[in-house]
Coordinates of C-alpha atoms and ligand atoms in Angstrom, one line a residue:
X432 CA -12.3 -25.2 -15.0
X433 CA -16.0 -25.1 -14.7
X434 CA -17.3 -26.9 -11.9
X435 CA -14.1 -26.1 -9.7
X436 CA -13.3 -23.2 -7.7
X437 CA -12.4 -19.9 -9.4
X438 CA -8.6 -19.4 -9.7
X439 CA -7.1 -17.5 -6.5
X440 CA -6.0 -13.7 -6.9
X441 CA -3.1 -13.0 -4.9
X442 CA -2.6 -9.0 -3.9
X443 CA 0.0 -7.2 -2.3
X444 CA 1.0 -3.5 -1.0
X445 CA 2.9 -1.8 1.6
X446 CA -0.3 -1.7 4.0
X447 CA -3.8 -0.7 3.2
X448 CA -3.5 1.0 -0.1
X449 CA -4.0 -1.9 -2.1
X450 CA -7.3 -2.7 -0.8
X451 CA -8.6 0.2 -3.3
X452 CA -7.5 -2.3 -6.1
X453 CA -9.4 -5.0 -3.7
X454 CA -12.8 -3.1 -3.5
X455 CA -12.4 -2.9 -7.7
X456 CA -11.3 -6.4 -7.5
X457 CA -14.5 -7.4 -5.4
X458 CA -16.8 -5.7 -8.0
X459 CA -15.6 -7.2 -10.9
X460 CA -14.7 -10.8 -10.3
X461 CA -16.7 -11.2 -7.1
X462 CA -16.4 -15.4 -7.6
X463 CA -12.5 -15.1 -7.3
X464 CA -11.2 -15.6 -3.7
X465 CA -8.5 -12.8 -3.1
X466 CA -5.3 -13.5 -0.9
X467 CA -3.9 -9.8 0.2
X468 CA -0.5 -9.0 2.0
X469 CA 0.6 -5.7 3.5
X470 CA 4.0 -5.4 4.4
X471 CA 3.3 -2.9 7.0
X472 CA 6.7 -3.4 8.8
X473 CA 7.4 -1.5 5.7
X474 CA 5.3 0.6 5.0
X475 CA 5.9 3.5 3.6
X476 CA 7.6 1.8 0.0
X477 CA 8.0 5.2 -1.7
X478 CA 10.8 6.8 0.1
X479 CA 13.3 3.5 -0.2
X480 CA 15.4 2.6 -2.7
X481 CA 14.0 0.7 -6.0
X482 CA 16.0 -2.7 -5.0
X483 CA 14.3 -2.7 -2.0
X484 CA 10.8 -2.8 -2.4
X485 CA 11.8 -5.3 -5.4
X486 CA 13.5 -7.6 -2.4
X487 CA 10.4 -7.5 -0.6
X488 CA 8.3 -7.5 -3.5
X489 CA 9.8 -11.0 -4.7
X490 CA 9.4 -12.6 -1.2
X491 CA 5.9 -11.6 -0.7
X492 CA 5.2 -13.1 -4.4
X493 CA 6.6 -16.2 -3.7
X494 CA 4.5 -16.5 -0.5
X495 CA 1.3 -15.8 -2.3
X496 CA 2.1 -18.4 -5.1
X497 CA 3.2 -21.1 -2.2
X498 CA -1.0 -20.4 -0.6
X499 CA -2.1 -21.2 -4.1
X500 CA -2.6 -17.8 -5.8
X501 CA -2.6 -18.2 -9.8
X502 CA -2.5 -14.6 -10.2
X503 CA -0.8 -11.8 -8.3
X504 CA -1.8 -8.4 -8.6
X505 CA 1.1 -5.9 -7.5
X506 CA -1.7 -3.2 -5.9
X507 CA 1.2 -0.8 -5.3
X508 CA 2.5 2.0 -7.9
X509 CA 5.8 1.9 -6.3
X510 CA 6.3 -2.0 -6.6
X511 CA 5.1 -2.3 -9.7
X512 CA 7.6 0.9 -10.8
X513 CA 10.3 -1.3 -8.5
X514 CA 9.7 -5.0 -9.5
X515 CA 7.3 -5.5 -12.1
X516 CA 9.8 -6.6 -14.9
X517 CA 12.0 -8.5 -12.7
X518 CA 8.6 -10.4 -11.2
X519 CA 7.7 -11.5 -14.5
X520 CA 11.4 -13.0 -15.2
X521 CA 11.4 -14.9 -11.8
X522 CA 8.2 -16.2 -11.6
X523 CA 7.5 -16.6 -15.6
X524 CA 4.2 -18.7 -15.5
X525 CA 2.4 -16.3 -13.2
X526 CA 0.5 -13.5 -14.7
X527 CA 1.0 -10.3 -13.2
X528 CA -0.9 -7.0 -13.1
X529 CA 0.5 -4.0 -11.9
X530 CA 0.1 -0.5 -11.9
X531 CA 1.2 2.4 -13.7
X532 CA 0.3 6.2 -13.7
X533 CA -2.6 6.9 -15.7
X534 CA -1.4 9.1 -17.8
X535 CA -2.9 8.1 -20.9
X536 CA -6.0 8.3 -20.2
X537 CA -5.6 12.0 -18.3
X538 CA -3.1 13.0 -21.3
X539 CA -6.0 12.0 -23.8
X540 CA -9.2 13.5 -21.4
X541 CA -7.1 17.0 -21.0
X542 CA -8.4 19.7 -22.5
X543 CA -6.3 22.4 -20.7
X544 CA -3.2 20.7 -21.5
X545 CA -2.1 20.3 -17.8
X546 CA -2.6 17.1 -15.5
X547 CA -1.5 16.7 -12.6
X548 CA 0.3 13.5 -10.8
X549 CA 0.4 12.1 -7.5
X550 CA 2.6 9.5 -6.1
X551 CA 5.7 8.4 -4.3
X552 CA 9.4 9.7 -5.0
X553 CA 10.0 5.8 -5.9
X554 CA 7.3 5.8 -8.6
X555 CA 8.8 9.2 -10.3
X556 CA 12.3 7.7 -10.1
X557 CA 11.4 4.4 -11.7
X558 CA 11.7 3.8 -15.9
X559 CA 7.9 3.1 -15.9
X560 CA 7.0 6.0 -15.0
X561 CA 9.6 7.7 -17.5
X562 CA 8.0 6.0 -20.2
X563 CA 4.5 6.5 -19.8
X564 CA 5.2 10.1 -19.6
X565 CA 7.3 9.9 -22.6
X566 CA 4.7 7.6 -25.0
X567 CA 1.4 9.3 -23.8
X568 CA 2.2 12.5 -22.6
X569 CA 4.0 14.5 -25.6
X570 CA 2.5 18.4 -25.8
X571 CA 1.1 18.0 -22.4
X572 CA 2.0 19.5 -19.2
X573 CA 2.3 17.0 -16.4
X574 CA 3.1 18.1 -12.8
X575 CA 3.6 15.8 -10.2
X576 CA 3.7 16.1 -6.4
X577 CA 4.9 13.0 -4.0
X578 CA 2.7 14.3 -0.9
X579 CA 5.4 13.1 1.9
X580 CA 3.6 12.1 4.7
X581 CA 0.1 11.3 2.9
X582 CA 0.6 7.7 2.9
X583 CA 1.0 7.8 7.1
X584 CA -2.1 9.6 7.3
X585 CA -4.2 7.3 5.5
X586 CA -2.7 4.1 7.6
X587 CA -3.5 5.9 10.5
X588 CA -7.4 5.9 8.8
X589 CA -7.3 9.6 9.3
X590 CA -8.6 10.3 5.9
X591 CA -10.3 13.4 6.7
X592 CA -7.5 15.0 9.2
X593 CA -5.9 18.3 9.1
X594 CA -2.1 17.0 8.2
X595 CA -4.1 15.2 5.1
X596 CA -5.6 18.1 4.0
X597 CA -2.8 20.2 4.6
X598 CA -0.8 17.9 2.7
X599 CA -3.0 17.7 -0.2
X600 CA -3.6 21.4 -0.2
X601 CA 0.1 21.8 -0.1
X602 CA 0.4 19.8 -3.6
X603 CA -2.9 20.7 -5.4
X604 CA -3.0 24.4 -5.0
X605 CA -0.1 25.2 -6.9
X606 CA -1.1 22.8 -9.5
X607 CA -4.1 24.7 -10.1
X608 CA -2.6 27.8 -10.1
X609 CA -1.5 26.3 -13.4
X610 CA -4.6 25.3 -14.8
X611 CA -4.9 21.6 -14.0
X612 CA -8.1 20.1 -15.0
X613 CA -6.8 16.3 -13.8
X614 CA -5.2 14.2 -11.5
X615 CA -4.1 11.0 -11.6
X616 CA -3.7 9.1 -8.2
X617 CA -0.6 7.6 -8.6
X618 CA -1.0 5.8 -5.1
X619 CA -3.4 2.8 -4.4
X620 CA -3.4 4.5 -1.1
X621 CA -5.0 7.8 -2.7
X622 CA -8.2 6.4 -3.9
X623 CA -9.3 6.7 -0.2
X624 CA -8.7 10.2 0.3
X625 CA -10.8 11.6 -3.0
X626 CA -13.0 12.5 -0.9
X627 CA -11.1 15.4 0.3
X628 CA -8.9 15.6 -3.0
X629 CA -12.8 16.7 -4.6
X630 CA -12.6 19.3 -2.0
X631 CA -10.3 20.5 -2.6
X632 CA -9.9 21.0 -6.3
X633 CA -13.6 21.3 -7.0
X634 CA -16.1 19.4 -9.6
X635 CA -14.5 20.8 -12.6
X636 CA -11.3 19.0 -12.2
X637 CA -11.4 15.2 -13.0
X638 CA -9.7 12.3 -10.5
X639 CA -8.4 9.7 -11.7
X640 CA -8.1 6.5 -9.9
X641 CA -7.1 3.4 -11.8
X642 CA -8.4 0.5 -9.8
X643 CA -11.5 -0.3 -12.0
X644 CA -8.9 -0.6 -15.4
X645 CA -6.4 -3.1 -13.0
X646 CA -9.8 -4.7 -12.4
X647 CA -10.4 -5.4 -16.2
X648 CA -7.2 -6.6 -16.9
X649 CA -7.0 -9.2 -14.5
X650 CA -10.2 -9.8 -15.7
X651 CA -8.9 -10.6 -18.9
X652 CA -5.6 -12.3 -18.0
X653 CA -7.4 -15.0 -15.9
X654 CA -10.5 -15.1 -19.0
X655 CA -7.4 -15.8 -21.3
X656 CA -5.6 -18.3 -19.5
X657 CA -9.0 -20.5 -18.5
X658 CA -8.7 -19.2 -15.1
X659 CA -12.7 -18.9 -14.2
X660 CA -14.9 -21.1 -12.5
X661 CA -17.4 -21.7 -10.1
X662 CA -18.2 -19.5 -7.3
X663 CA -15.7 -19.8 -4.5
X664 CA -16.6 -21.1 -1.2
X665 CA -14.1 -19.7 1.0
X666 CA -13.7 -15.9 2.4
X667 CA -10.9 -13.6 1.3
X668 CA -8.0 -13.5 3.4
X669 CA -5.8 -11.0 5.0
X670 CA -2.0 -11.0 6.0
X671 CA 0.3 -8.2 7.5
X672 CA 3.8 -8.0 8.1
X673 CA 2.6 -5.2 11.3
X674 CA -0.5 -5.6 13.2
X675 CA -3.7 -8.4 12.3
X676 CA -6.1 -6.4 14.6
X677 CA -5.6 -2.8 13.4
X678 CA -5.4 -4.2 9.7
X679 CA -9.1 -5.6 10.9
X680 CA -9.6 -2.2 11.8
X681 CA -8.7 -1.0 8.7
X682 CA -10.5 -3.2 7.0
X683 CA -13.9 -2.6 8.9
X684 CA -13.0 1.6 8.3
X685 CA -12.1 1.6 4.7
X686 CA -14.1 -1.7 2.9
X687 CA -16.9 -2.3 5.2
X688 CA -15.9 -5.4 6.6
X689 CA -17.5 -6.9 9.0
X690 CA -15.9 -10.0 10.5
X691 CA -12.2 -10.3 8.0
X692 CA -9.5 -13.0 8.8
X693 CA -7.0 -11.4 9.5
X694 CA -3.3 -12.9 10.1
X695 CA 0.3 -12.1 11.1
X696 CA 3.7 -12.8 8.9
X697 CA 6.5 -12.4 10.3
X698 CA 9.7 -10.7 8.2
X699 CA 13.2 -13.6 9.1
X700 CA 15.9 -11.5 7.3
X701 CA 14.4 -12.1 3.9
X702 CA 11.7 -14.6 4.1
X703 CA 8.6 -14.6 5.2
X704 CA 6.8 -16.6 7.4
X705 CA 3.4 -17.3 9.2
X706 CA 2.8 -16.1 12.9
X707 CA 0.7 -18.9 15.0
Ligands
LIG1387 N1 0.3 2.2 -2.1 C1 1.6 2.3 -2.6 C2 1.7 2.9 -4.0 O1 0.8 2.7 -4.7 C3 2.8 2.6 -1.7 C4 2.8 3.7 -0.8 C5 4.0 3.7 0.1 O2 4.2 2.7 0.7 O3 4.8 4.6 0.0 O4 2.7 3.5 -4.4

């Protein structure tokens, strides 16, 4: 495709957290114009059930492919733990990237033997999770904490409050009580409070966040499928199923953003459709 414009990335999460994935994105493949959705009429995904967020999940694919996305990146633990497989069966010529856990790499960077995990009870119910504890994690001890309440916090851009660090406190101190030496953010919304996760669990305890390896594989995916070109012309673009102004907000606080364009989507039982 050289000469014409780089292939679109479409990304989606319950609100804000998937813009972690977006500032990995932005490094990475900075001549790709990104398309990003937060369903923040639903936020938060990870206390719902798994059909659910795979309803909503579905809907807001098929809106990104119908703006001209060629790729979608599912920037949400609990989506991709939700709807990942069943994505790739409805929409079969899209390539997807999604998240999982990292617990390979903490399971293989351990040497106490005990990592930590954080994410939402949706995440820790769903098979993906299951299995990447099962195929990378034998002989290691992996604790996990869903931090209810966390995900509130860091919509609200209170990313240094006292209920976030209380929270946090309330997860990590036990698991270093038990020797922990990693943890995995199981959350694209966590990436934004490691800050305060550092804090907390000191400089000898590693933190994982995954966003640079979901970079590198849509990297590859869109290398493999001829999916490069030019530099883009056009800005990224924002939707929310909640508010466009204090997503701009959010924006501004947790990317640096100066001037973003925003938009509203509106949620008509299942579809989706653009506010005027
Ligand atoms: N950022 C999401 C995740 O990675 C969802 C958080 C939520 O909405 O509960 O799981």
């Amino acid at each position: 495709m050289a000469g014409s414009e780089a292939a679109v990335i479409g990304v989606f999460d319950s609100g804000v957290g998937g813009l972690s994935v977006v500032r990995a994105l932005r490094q990475q493949l900075p001549e790709h114009r990104l398309m990003y959705v937060a369903d923040q009429a639903h936020v938060p995904y990870g206390p719902r059930s798994l059909e659910e967020v795979r309803a909503f999940s579905g809907e807001i694919t098929r809106f990104l492919l119908a703006q001209g996305a060629a790729l979608v990146v599912v920037a949400c633990n609990t989506a991709s733990a939700a709807a990942l497989q069943h994505l790739r069966q409805a929409f079969p010529d899209t390539p997807f990237v999604g998240m999982e856990p990292a617990v390979k790499p903490a399971a293989e960077q351990t040497r106490s033997g005990v990592v930590g995990v954080l994410a939402t009870p949706a995440t820790f119910q769903g098979e993906l999770y299951a299995s990447v504890v099962e195929r990378f994690a034998q002989g290691v001890t992996v604790l996990q904490d869903t931090c209810p309440g966390l995900v509130k916090e860091i919509e609200a851009g209170r990313l240094q409050g006292r209920e976030a660090r209380r929270i946090l406190e309330f997860a990590l101190h036990p698991m270093l009580d038990k020797g922990i030496d990693t943890v995995v953010l199981g959350c694209t919304h966590y990436p934004f409070v490691i800050p305060l996760i550092e804090e907390i669990v000191g400089s000898a305890v590693r933190v994982i966040d995954p966003a640079p390896a979901v970079a590198r594989q849509a990297a590859h995916l869109l290398a493999e499928r001829g999916l490069t070109g030019a530099r883009r012309t056009q800005p990224d673009r924002f939707w929310t199923t909640g508010d466009p102004a204090t997503l701009m907000d959010s924006l501004q606080a947790l990317l640096g953003e100066s001037a973003p364009r925003t938009g509203g989507l509106r949620w008509n039982g299942r579809r989706l459709s653009v506010v005027d």
